[in-house]
């Protein structure tokens, strides 16, 4: 059960429930013995042998089933730069035979002719039709700025919010969404736009203003002291999710999904948003 769960990226309880449902549908017992030492019944052994050959034929006929040791992943550029690539050495160390190639893209995922075999996107809800989806990292956002600019502004919320507000073209509504969550009307301020989130973060670190951005993008710069997040981060419903075609058998992609889940669990949680505890409101007053 555990090995099957690892391969399918689900819990072993989910595998157990599926087997019980199959036994009910067939009207036959497929497994026997204690949970820690299950074995096939004669019926289960016969069924497994027949289905394995059929599954092998189906797998051989599907696209993306070659034995290539390459994995091409489409990912938003800033996420790849700030979160994925700095951790990738851990995967390579355990899988030196696999070549992982990152392709920058944050638009609709296109598999097949593009050569992309898997993708990382922000997603919420059920898996898109025809895709396997592994949500591996929570998403949160909040304002960030350089420590020097924070001191220059006096450190109070309304003074900081009068600084130039920066945003990226990929998330132009970030400030409005954050202000609505806080319950504030933003004061008048200059605004500057940047094409990419990576440009935005460098502009913030350079003291050009304050920006609302994702914890996954800013975490490394906050931990190094380049940036600060004075009021924490607010959790969002979407999550960073690993997507791949559900019919194409690609063991390397499934192995990468398991690794992403482990890295997501090891990642530090963002500092909580102060306005969720009422602290922000007291600071504004």
Short mmCIF file of C-alpha atoms in Angstrom, two decimals:
data_model
loop_
_atom_site.label_atom_id
_atom_site.label_comp_id
_atom_site.label_asym_id
_atom_site.label_seq_id
_atom_site.Cartn_x
_atom_site.Cartn_y
_atom_site.Cartn_z
CA UNK A 1 0.00 0.00 0.00
CA UNK A 2 2.79 2.42 0.91
CA UNK A 3 4.79 1.80 -2.28
CA UNK A 4 1.67 2.18 -4.41
CA UNK A 5 0.79 5.41 -2.60
CA UNK A 6 4.28 6.84 -3.20
CA UNK A 7 4.10 6.07 -6.91
CA UNK A 8 0.63 7.60 -7.26
CA UNK A 9 1.38 10.59 -4.97
CA UNK A 10 -1.61 9.81 -2.72
CA UNK A 11 -1.99 8.44 0.82
CA UNK A 12 -1.85 4.70 1.44
CA UNK A 13 -5.34 5.02 2.94
CA UNK A 14 -6.62 6.24 -0.44
CA UNK A 15 -5.08 3.19 -2.12
CA UNK A 16 -6.67 0.91 0.46
CA UNK A 17 -10.11 2.44 -0.11
CA UNK A 18 -9.80 2.05 -3.87
CA UNK A 19 -8.90 -1.64 -3.50
CA UNK A 20 -11.86 -2.23 -1.20
CA UNK A 21 -14.15 -0.51 -3.72
CA UNK A 22 -12.72 -2.71 -6.50
CA UNK A 23 -13.32 -5.85 -4.43
CA UNK A 24 -16.94 -4.79 -3.90
CA UNK A 25 -17.44 -4.13 -7.61
CA UNK A 26 -15.92 -7.50 -8.60
CA UNK A 27 -17.48 -9.46 -5.76
CA UNK A 28 -14.13 -11.09 -5.05
CA UNK A 29 -11.39 -10.86 -2.42
CA UNK A 30 -8.10 -9.67 -3.96
CA UNK A 31 -5.81 -9.32 -0.92
CA UNK A 32 -5.51 -11.20 2.33
CA UNK A 33 -3.47 -11.12 5.53
CA UNK A 34 -2.66 -8.44 8.14
CA UNK A 35 -2.13 -4.84 7.04
CA UNK A 36 1.64 -5.02 7.47
CA UNK A 37 1.95 -8.24 5.41
CA UNK A 38 -0.70 -8.29 2.67
CA UNK A 39 -0.55 -10.96 -0.04
CA UNK A 40 -2.58 -11.71 -3.15
CA UNK A 41 -5.43 -14.17 -3.07
CA UNK A 42 -5.43 -16.55 -6.08
CA UNK A 43 -8.04 -14.31 -7.71
CA UNK A 44 -5.97 -11.21 -7.05
CA UNK A 45 -2.81 -12.81 -8.44
CA UNK A 46 -4.61 -13.86 -11.63
CA UNK A 47 -6.17 -10.41 -12.08
CA UNK A 48 -2.85 -8.60 -11.48
CA UNK A 49 -1.03 -10.73 -14.05
CA UNK A 50 -3.71 -10.11 -16.70
CA UNK A 51 -4.00 -6.38 -16.06
CA UNK A 52 -0.23 -5.77 -15.93
CA UNK A 53 0.17 -6.97 -19.50
CA UNK A 54 -2.78 -4.84 -20.62
CA UNK A 55 -1.45 -1.75 -18.84
CA UNK A 56 1.98 -2.25 -20.43
CA UNK A 57 0.39 -2.27 -23.88
CA UNK A 58 -1.57 0.89 -23.14
CA UNK A 59 1.53 2.60 -21.73
CA UNK A 60 3.60 1.75 -24.79
CA UNK A 61 0.96 3.33 -27.05
CA UNK A 62 0.74 6.62 -25.14
CA UNK A 63 2.87 9.71 -25.85
CA UNK A 64 5.56 10.68 -23.38
CA UNK A 65 6.31 7.11 -22.32
CA UNK A 66 9.89 6.81 -23.52
CA UNK A 67 12.67 5.95 -21.12
CA UNK A 68 14.34 9.34 -21.42
CA UNK A 69 16.19 10.51 -18.32
CA UNK A 70 15.24 14.12 -19.05
CA UNK A 71 12.47 16.14 -17.43
CA UNK A 72 11.36 19.44 -18.97
CA UNK A 73 9.35 21.58 -16.56
CA UNK A 74 7.51 24.80 -17.35
CA UNK A 75 7.58 27.25 -14.44
CA UNK A 76 7.03 30.94 -13.75
CA UNK A 77 10.46 32.54 -13.98
CA UNK A 78 10.57 34.20 -10.57
CA UNK A 79 9.40 31.04 -8.80
CA UNK A 80 12.08 29.03 -10.61
CA UNK A 81 14.77 31.60 -9.76
CA UNK A 82 13.86 32.27 -6.13
CA UNK A 83 12.45 28.93 -4.89
CA UNK A 84 12.93 25.98 -7.25
CA UNK A 85 16.47 26.28 -8.58
CA UNK A 86 18.10 27.05 -5.18
CA UNK A 87 16.66 23.71 -3.94
CA UNK A 88 17.27 21.70 -7.10
CA UNK A 89 20.70 20.48 -5.99
CA UNK A 90 18.94 18.26 -3.44
CA UNK A 91 17.05 16.47 -6.21
CA UNK A 92 20.10 16.21 -8.49
CA UNK A 93 22.21 14.75 -5.68
CA UNK A 94 19.72 11.91 -5.26
CA UNK A 95 19.03 11.53 -8.99
CA UNK A 96 22.28 12.33 -10.82
CA UNK A 97 21.18 10.45 -13.94
CA UNK A 98 18.23 12.81 -14.51
CA UNK A 99 18.59 16.04 -16.46
CA UNK A 100 16.07 18.63 -15.27
CA UNK A 101 15.45 21.52 -17.64
CA UNK A 102 13.41 24.55 -16.53
CA UNK A 103 11.47 26.48 -19.18
CA UNK A 104 10.13 29.90 -18.14
CA UNK A 105 6.39 30.30 -18.68
CA UNK A 106 3.39 31.31 -16.57
CA UNK A 107 0.66 31.06 -19.21
CA UNK A 108 -1.68 28.18 -20.08
CA UNK A 109 0.21 24.90 -19.99
CA UNK A 110 0.87 23.21 -23.34
CA UNK A 111 2.15 19.64 -23.31
CA UNK A 112 3.20 17.55 -26.28
CA UNK A 113 4.72 19.47 -29.18
CA UNK A 114 6.36 21.99 -26.86
CA UNK A 115 8.43 19.21 -25.25
CA UNK A 116 7.19 20.23 -21.81
CA UNK A 117 6.39 17.17 -19.69
CA UNK A 118 5.31 18.89 -16.48
CA UNK A 119 4.51 22.36 -15.22
CA UNK A 120 4.35 24.42 -12.04
CA UNK A 121 1.49 26.87 -11.74
CA UNK A 122 -0.59 28.61 -9.08
CA UNK A 123 -3.82 26.63 -8.90
CA UNK A 124 -6.74 26.06 -6.56
CA UNK A 125 -9.51 23.50 -6.50
CA UNK A 126 -9.71 20.16 -8.26
CA UNK A 127 -7.16 19.00 -10.82
CA UNK A 128 -7.80 20.35 -14.34
CA UNK A 129 -9.35 17.86 -16.71
CA UNK A 130 -6.80 15.41 -18.07
CA UNK A 131 -4.07 16.41 -15.63
CA UNK A 132 -2.58 15.07 -12.43
CA UNK A 133 -2.12 17.88 -9.92
CA UNK A 134 0.17 17.80 -6.88
CA UNK A 135 -0.19 20.90 -4.69
CA UNK A 136 3.12 21.17 -2.85
CA UNK A 137 3.48 24.72 -1.48
CA UNK A 138 1.12 27.23 0.15
CA UNK A 139 0.81 30.70 -1.32
CA UNK A 140 0.83 33.95 0.68
CA UNK A 141 1.40 37.60 -0.13
CA UNK A 142 2.28 40.84 1.64
CA UNK A 143 4.15 44.16 1.34
CA UNK A 144 7.97 44.13 1.28
CA UNK A 145 10.60 46.87 1.14
CA UNK A 146 14.25 47.44 1.90
CA UNK A 147 15.27 47.94 5.55
CA UNK A 148 16.82 51.32 4.71
CA UNK A 149 13.65 52.61 3.07
CA UNK A 150 11.58 51.37 6.00
CA UNK A 151 13.76 53.39 8.40
CA UNK A 152 13.61 56.43 6.14
CA UNK A 153 9.80 56.27 6.19
CA UNK A 154 9.79 56.16 9.98
CA UNK A 155 8.45 52.63 10.16
CA UNK A 156 4.78 53.55 10.59
CA UNK A 157 2.22 51.97 8.24
CA UNK A 158 0.72 55.13 6.76
CA UNK A 159 4.15 56.66 6.12
CA UNK A 160 5.32 53.45 4.42
CA UNK A 161 2.16 53.31 2.33
CA UNK A 162 2.85 56.80 1.01
CA UNK A 163 6.10 55.54 -0.52
CA UNK A 164 6.08 54.73 -4.25
CA UNK A 165 4.00 51.59 -4.73
CA UNK A 166 5.56 49.08 -7.11
CA UNK A 167 3.80 46.23 -8.90
CA UNK A 168 4.48 43.70 -11.63
CA UNK A 169 2.50 43.35 -14.83
CA UNK A 170 1.76 39.73 -13.89
CA UNK A 171 0.02 40.78 -10.63
CA UNK A 172 -1.20 44.35 -11.23
CA UNK A 173 -4.03 44.07 -8.71
CA UNK A 174 -1.84 43.04 -5.79
CA UNK A 175 -2.05 46.33 -3.93
CA UNK A 176 -5.83 46.61 -4.32
CA UNK A 177 -6.34 43.04 -3.13
CA UNK A 178 -4.08 43.54 -0.11
CA UNK A 179 -5.73 46.87 0.82
CA UNK A 180 -9.18 45.27 0.60
CA UNK A 181 -8.05 42.49 2.94
CA UNK A 182 -6.63 45.00 5.42
CA UNK A 183 -9.65 47.26 5.16
CA UNK A 184 -7.64 50.36 4.21
CA UNK A 185 -8.05 53.05 1.60
CA UNK A 186 -4.56 53.46 0.19
CA UNK A 187 -3.22 57.03 0.44
CA UNK A 188 -2.11 58.87 -2.71
CA UNK A 189 1.29 57.71 -3.90
CA UNK A 190 3.43 57.41 -7.00
CA UNK A 191 3.22 54.05 -8.78
CA UNK A 192 5.76 52.18 -10.87
CA UNK A 193 5.27 49.03 -12.92
CA UNK A 194 7.75 46.29 -13.84
CA UNK A 195 7.35 43.59 -16.45
CA UNK A 196 8.57 40.68 -14.33
CA UNK A 197 8.42 39.83 -10.62
CA UNK A 198 12.19 39.35 -10.62
CA UNK A 199 12.63 42.96 -11.81
CA UNK A 200 10.15 44.07 -9.17
CA UNK A 201 12.09 42.41 -6.35
CA UNK A 202 15.35 44.00 -7.46
CA UNK A 203 13.66 47.40 -7.63
CA UNK A 204 12.38 46.93 -4.08
CA UNK A 205 15.80 45.84 -2.83
CA UNK A 206 17.29 48.91 -4.53
CA UNK A 207 15.00 51.22 -2.54
CA UNK A 208 12.67 52.32 -5.35
CA UNK A 209 9.55 51.68 -3.30
CA UNK A 210 7.37 49.07 -1.58
CA UNK A 211 5.66 46.13 -3.32
CA UNK A 212 3.12 43.42 -2.58
CA UNK A 213 4.62 40.07 -3.54
CA UNK A 214 4.53 36.35 -2.79
CA UNK A 215 6.34 34.81 0.18
CA UNK A 216 7.85 32.18 -2.13
CA UNK A 217 9.41 34.97 -4.20
CA UNK A 218 10.68 37.09 -1.31
CA UNK A 219 11.62 34.47 1.30
CA UNK A 220 15.32 34.22 0.42
CA UNK A 221 15.77 38.00 0.30
CA UNK A 222 13.96 38.42 3.62
CA UNK A 223 16.07 35.75 5.31
CA UNK A 224 19.26 37.36 3.95
CA UNK A 225 18.21 40.82 5.20
CA UNK A 226 17.84 42.43 1.75
CA UNK A 227 14.11 42.89 2.29
CA UNK A 228 11.72 43.07 5.22
CA UNK A 229 8.01 42.30 5.46
CA UNK A 230 6.93 44.56 8.33
CA UNK A 231 3.32 43.30 8.51
CA UNK A 232 3.71 39.65 7.54
CA UNK A 233 1.95 37.67 4.81
CA UNK A 234 -1.67 36.73 4.19
CA UNK A 235 -2.48 33.20 3.04
CA UNK A 236 -4.25 32.82 -0.31
CA UNK A 237 -6.46 29.99 -1.54
CA UNK A 238 -4.27 29.07 -4.51
CA UNK A 239 -1.21 26.85 -4.09
CA UNK A 240 1.89 26.16 -6.14
CA UNK A 241 0.95 22.97 -7.96
CA UNK A 242 2.87 20.44 -10.07
CA UNK A 243 0.88 19.44 -13.18
CA UNK A 244 1.44 16.63 -15.68
CA UNK A 245 -0.78 14.71 -18.15
CA UNK A 246 -2.77 12.06 -16.32
CA UNK A 247 -2.56 9.47 -19.13
CA UNK A 248 1.11 9.78 -20.02
CA UNK A 249 3.24 7.50 -17.87
CA UNK A 250 6.34 9.41 -16.77
CA UNK A 251 8.00 7.91 -13.67
CA UNK A 252 10.57 10.72 -13.52
CA UNK A 253 7.82 13.36 -13.31
CA UNK A 254 6.12 11.36 -10.57
CA UNK A 255 9.44 11.12 -8.70
CA UNK A 256 9.87 14.88 -9.02
CA UNK A 257 6.36 15.39 -7.61
CA UNK A 258 7.28 13.38 -4.52
CA UNK A 259 10.43 15.48 -4.10
CA UNK A 260 8.46 18.73 -4.43
CA UNK A 261 6.06 17.58 -1.72
CA UNK A 262 8.99 16.92 0.61
CA UNK A 263 10.58 20.29 -0.16
CA UNK A 264 7.26 22.04 0.39
CA UNK A 265 6.93 20.44 3.82
CA UNK A 266 10.47 21.54 4.71
CA UNK A 267 9.93 25.13 3.61
CA UNK A 268 9.50 27.74 6.31
CA UNK A 269 6.05 29.19 6.78
CA UNK A 270 5.71 32.93 6.20
CA UNK A 271 5.38 35.27 9.19
CA UNK A 272 1.65 35.68 9.89
CA UNK A 273 -0.18 38.75 8.73
CA UNK A 274 -0.52 41.29 11.54
CA UNK A 275 -3.92 42.49 10.38
CA UNK A 276 -5.39 39.01 10.95
CA UNK A 277 -4.71 39.41 14.68
CA UNK A 278 -5.77 43.04 14.84
CA UNK A 279 -2.20 44.28 15.35
CA UNK A 280 -2.15 46.13 12.05
CA UNK A 281 -5.28 48.10 12.90
CA UNK A 282 -3.70 49.22 16.17
CA UNK A 283 -0.56 50.31 14.32
CA UNK A 284 -2.60 52.39 11.87
CA UNK A 285 -4.52 54.09 14.66
#
